[in-house]
XYZ file of C-alpha atoms in Angstrom:
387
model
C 60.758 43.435 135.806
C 62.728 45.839 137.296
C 65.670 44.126 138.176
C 65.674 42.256 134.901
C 65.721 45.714 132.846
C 68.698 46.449 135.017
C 70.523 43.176 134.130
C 69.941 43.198 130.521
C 70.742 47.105 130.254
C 74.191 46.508 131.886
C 74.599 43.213 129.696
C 74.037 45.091 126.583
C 76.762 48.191 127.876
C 79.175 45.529 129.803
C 81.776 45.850 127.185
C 82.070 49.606 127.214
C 82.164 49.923 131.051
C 84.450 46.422 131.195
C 86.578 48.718 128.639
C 86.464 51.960 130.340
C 87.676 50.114 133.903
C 91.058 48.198 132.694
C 91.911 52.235 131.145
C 90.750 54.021 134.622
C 87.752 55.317 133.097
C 84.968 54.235 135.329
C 85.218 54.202 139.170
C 82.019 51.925 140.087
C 80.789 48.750 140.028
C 77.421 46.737 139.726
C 76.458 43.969 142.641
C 73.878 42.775 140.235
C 71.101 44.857 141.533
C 72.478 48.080 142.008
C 75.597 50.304 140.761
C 77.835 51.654 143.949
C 80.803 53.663 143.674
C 84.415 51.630 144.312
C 87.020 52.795 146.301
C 89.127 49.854 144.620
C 88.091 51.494 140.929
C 89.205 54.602 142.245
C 92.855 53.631 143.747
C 93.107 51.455 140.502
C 92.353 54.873 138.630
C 95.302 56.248 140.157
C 97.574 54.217 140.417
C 97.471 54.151 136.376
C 97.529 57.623 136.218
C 100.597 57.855 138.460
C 102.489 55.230 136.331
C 102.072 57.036 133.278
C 102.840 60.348 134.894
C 106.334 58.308 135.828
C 106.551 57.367 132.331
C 105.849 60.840 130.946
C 108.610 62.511 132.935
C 111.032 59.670 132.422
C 110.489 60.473 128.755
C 111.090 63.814 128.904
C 113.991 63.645 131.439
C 115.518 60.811 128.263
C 114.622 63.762 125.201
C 117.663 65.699 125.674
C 119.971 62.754 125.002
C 118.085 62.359 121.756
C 121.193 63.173 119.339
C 120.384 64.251 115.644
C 117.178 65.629 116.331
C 116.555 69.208 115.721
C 115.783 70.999 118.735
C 112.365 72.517 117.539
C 111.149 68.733 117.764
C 112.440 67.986 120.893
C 110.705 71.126 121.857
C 107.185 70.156 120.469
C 108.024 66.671 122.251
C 108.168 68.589 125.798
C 104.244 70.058 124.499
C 102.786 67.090 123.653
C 104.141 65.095 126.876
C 102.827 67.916 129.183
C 99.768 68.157 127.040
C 98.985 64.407 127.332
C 100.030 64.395 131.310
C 97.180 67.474 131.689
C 94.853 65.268 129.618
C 95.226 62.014 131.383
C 95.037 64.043 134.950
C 91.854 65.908 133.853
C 89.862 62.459 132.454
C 90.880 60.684 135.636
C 89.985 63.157 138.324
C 87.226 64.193 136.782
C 85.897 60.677 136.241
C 86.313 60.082 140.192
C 84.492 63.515 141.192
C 81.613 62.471 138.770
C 81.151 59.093 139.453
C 77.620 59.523 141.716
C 76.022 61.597 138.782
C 77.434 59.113 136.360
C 75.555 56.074 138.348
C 72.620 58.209 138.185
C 72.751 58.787 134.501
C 72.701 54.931 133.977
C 70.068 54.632 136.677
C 67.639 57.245 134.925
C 68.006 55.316 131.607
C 67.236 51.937 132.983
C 64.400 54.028 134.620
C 63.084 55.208 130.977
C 63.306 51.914 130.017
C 61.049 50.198 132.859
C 58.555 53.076 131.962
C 59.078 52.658 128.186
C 57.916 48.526 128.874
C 54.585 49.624 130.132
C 53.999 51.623 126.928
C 54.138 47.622 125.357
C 57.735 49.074 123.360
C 60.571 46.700 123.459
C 64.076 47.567 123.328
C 66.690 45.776 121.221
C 69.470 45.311 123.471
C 71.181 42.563 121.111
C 70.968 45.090 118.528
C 72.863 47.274 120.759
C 75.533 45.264 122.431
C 76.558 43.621 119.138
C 76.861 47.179 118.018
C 79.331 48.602 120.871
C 81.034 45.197 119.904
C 81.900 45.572 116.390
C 82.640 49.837 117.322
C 84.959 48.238 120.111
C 86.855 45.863 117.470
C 87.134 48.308 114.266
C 88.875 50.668 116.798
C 91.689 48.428 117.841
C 91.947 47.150 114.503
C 92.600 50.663 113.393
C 94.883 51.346 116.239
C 97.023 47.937 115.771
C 97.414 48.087 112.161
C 98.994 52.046 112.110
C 101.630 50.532 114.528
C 102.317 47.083 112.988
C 102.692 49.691 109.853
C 105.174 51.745 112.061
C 107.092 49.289 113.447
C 107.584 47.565 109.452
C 108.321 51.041 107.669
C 110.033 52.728 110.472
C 113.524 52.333 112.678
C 114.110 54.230 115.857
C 117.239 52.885 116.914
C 117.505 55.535 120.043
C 115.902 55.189 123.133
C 114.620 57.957 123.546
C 112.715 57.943 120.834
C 111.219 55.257 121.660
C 110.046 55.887 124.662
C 108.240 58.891 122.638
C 106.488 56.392 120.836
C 105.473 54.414 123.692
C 103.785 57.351 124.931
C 101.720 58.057 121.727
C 100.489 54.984 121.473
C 99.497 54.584 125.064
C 97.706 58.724 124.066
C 95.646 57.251 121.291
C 94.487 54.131 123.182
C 93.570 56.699 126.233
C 91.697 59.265 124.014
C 90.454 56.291 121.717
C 89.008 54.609 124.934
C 87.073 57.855 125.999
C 85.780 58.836 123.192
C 84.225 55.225 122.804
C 82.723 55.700 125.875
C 81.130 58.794 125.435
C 79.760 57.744 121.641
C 78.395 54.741 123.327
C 76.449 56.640 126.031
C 75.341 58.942 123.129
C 73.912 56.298 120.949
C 71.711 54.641 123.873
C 70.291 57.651 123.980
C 69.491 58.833 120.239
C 68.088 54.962 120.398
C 65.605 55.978 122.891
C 64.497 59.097 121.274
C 64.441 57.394 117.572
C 62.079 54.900 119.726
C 59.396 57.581 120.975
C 59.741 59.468 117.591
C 58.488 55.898 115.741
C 55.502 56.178 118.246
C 54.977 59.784 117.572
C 54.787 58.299 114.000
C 52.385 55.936 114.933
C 49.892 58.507 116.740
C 50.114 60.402 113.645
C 49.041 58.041 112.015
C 46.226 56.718 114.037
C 44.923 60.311 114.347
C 44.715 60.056 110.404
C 42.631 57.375 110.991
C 40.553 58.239 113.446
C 39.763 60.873 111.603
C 38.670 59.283 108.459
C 36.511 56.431 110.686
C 35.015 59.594 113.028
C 36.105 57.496 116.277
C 35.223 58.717 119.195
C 37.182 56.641 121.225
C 40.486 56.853 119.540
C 41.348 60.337 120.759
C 40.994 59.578 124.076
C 43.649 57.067 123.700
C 45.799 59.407 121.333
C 46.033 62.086 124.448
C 46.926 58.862 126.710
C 49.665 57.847 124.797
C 50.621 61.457 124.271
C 51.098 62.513 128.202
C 53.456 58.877 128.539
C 55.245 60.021 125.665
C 55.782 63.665 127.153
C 56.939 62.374 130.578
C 59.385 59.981 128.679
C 61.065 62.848 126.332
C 61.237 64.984 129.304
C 63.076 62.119 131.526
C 65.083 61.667 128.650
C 66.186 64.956 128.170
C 67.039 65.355 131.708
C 69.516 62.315 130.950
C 71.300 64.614 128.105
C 71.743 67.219 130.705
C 73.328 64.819 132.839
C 75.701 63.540 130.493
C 76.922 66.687 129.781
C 77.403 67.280 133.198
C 79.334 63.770 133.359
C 81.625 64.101 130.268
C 81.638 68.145 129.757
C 85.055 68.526 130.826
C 86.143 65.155 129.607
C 85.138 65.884 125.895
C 86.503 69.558 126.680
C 90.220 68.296 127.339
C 89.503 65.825 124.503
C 89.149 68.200 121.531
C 91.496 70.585 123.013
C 94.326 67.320 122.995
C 92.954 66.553 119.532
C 93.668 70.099 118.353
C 97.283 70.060 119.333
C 98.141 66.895 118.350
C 96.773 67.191 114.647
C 97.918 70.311 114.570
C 101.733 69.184 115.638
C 101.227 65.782 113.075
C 100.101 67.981 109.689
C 103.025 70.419 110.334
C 105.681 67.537 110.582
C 104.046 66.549 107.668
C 104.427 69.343 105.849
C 108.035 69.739 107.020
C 109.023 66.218 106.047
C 107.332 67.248 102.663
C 109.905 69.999 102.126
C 112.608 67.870 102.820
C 115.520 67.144 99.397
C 115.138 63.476 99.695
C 111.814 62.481 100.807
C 110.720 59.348 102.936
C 107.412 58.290 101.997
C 106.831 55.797 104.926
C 107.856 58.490 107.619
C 105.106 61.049 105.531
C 102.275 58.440 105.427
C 102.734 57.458 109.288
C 103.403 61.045 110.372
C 100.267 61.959 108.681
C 98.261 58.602 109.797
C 99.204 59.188 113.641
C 96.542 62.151 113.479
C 93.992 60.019 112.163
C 92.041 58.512 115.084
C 92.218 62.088 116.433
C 90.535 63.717 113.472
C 88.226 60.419 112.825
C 87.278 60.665 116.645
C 86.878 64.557 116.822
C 84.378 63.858 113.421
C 82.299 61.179 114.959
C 81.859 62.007 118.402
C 80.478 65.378 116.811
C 78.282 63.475 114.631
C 76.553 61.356 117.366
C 75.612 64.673 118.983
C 74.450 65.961 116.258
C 72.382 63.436 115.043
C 70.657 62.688 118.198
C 69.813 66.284 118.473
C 68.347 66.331 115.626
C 65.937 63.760 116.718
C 64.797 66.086 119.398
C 64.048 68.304 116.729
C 62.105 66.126 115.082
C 60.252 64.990 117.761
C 59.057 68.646 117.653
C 57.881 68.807 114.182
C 56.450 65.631 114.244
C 53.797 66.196 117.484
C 52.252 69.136 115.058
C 51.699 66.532 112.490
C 48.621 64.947 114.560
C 45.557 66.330 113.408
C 43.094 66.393 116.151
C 40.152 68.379 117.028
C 40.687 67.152 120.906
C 41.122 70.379 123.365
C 42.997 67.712 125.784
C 45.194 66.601 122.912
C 45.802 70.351 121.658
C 46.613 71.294 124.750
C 49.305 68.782 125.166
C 50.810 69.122 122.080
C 51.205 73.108 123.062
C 52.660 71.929 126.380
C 54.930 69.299 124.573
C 56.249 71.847 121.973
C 57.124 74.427 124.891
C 58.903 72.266 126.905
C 61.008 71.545 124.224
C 61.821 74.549 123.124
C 62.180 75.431 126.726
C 64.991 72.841 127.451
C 66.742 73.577 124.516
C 69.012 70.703 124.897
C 72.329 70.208 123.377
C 75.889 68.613 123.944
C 78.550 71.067 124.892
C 81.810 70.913 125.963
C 81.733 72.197 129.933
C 79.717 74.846 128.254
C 82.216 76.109 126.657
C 81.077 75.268 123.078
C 78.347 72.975 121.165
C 79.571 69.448 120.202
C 78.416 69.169 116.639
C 79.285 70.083 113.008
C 80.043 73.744 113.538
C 82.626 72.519 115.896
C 84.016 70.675 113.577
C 84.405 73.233 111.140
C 85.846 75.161 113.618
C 88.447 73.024 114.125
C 89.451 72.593 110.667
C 89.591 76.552 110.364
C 91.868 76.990 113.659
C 94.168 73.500 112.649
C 94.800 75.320 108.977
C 95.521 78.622 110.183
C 97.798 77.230 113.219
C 99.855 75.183 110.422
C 100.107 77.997 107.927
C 101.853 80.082 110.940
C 103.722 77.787 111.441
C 105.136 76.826 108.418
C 105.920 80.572 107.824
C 107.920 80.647 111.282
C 109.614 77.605 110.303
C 110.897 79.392 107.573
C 112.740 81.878 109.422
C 114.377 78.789 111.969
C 116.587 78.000 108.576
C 117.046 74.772 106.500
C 119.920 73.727 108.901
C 117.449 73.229 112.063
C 114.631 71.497 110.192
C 117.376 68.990 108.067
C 115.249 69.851 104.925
């Protein structure tokens, strides 16, 4: 049973990891009956990351011979490449160093699912594979159609400029690619807590019962069903603490990447929005290129969020089961305290939550970064900016 769980689990996630291993994402591999860490997965990691560290400096050693281009862009060109080199460093090391605790997350949620089965509670893995599926293929159909709309609207007739183009696109693959990941891993496990929070429901609901029939043997079996339900939510929630631990500093250098790169698109908006005669294509795909940042920043603080919130309601719903049971009492105090004791959440390396607030925070420090800088840019003169 065990070794079928473990099949079917890693059929139903193939794609993501299958995904995550041609970018340099994930360093392990599966035998069929066991995840191991790969020293192949590992050089393979590498040796990516080294030939887009080549390619980043090769861009910006080609920048300078960019003619016609103000120098504050060229200048915000040098960020962005030394911002993305940090980022794609960061992931990849930090991928390797993790890659034992990030076997061990997947092994502790095959491990709630072998002791879900016992409760008689199916899991949907179809459900879930054709969903990472049809996530996997609206992203790339995002991604393709902003640069078949480049390439149509827009010429770049110097190399170097380019090459600069070459590199954002091979950014929003990169951050597209981990942040697809990490949703992924989120929704397997709001699934599992939506799962015990339906039988929750159902105990509620038989305690209702029970109560209204007087039987005397229904209790017993609510307070069974209770303690599995307990040990599950508390295995569970040791599996959030583990992502964290697993992605922390991933998401970290994610939203920090996402911040400067928004920030640098909505200014060069706004610039080319100043400018005498405007060019509407260069606006819309100036603007667009900060899109799967802003969409990705959005959902990936959604998913955390929302399954969150399902430990919360797992919370309020355990006080919904009227009993007059001392075992069952008693393990519906327990159950309440050790969720308010665990206090789970995402978080960024600790640094921060990863839900709405963050993304109102982000909004606040994008708008204020652009205002300043629209009022510096007004002191650089109309000559630099060719407005």
């Amino acid at each position: 049973m065990s070794r079928n769980l473990f099949q079917r689990f890693l059929a139903t996630i193939s794609l993501v990891l299958l995904h995550g291993q041609i970018i340099g994402l994930v360093t392990f591999a599966s035998n069929g009956k066991k995840l191991y860490s790969s020293m192949w997965r590992k050089l393979y990691t590498i040796s990516v990351l080294c030939i887009y560290l080549a390619f980043a400096a090769f861009c910006i050693y080609t920048i300078p011979g960019v003619t016609d281009v103000p120098s504050v862009y060229k200048y915000s060109s040098y960020i962005i490449l030394v911002a993305n080199a940090l980022y794609a460093v960061t992931v990849c090391f930090s991928n390797i160093i993790t890659t034992k605790k990030y076997i061990k997350l997947l092994e502790k949620i095959i491990g709630f699912d072998v002791q879900l089965q016992t409760t008689c509670v199916i899991i949907d893995y179809n459900k879930t594979k054709k969903r990472t599926i049809c996530h996997l293929v609206g992203r790339y159909i995002v991604i393709i159609l902003l640069n078949i709309y480049y390439h149509w609207s827009m010429e770049r007739s110097q190399f170097g400029e380019k090459m600069g183009e070459v590199s954002a696109f091979f950014l929003t693959i990169f951050s597209s690619a981990v942040c697809y990941q990490a949703i992924e891993l989120v929704w397997v496990l709001q699934t599992r807590f939506i799962i015990l929070n339906k039988q929750i429901n159902t105990l509620v609901a038989s305690s209702t019962m029970a109560i209204a029939t007087t039987d005397t043997k229904q209790p017993q079996k609510i307070f069974t069903t209770l303690c599995k339900i307990c040990t599950l939510h508390h295995h569970l929630s040791k599996c959030v603490k583990l992502f964290n631990e697993v992605f922390g500093v991933v998401l970290l250098s994610m939203f920090a990447v996402s911040f400067v790169v928004i920030v640098h698109c909505l200014f060069y908006t706004s610039i080319a929005l100043q400018r005498s005669v405007m060019n509407w294509a260069e606006v819309i795909y100036t603007a667009s290129s900060s899109l799967n940042f802003i969409v990705d920043s959005i959902f990936v603080c959604h998913v955390c969020y929302t399954t969150i919130e399902e430990v919360h309601k797992t919370g309020e719903l355990i006080h919904r089961i009227e009993t007059e049971d001392h075992d069952t009492i008693d393990e519906i105090e327990m159950f309440s305290l050790q969720i308010a004791n665990e206090e789970l959440e995402f978080s960024a390396a600790g640094f921060f939550p990863v839900n709405y607030t963050l993304v109102f925070s982000i909004i606040g420090g994008v708008t204020t970064y652009i205002i300043i800088l629209i009022q510096l840019s007004a002191t650089l003169g109309k000559e630099q900016f060719s407005l």
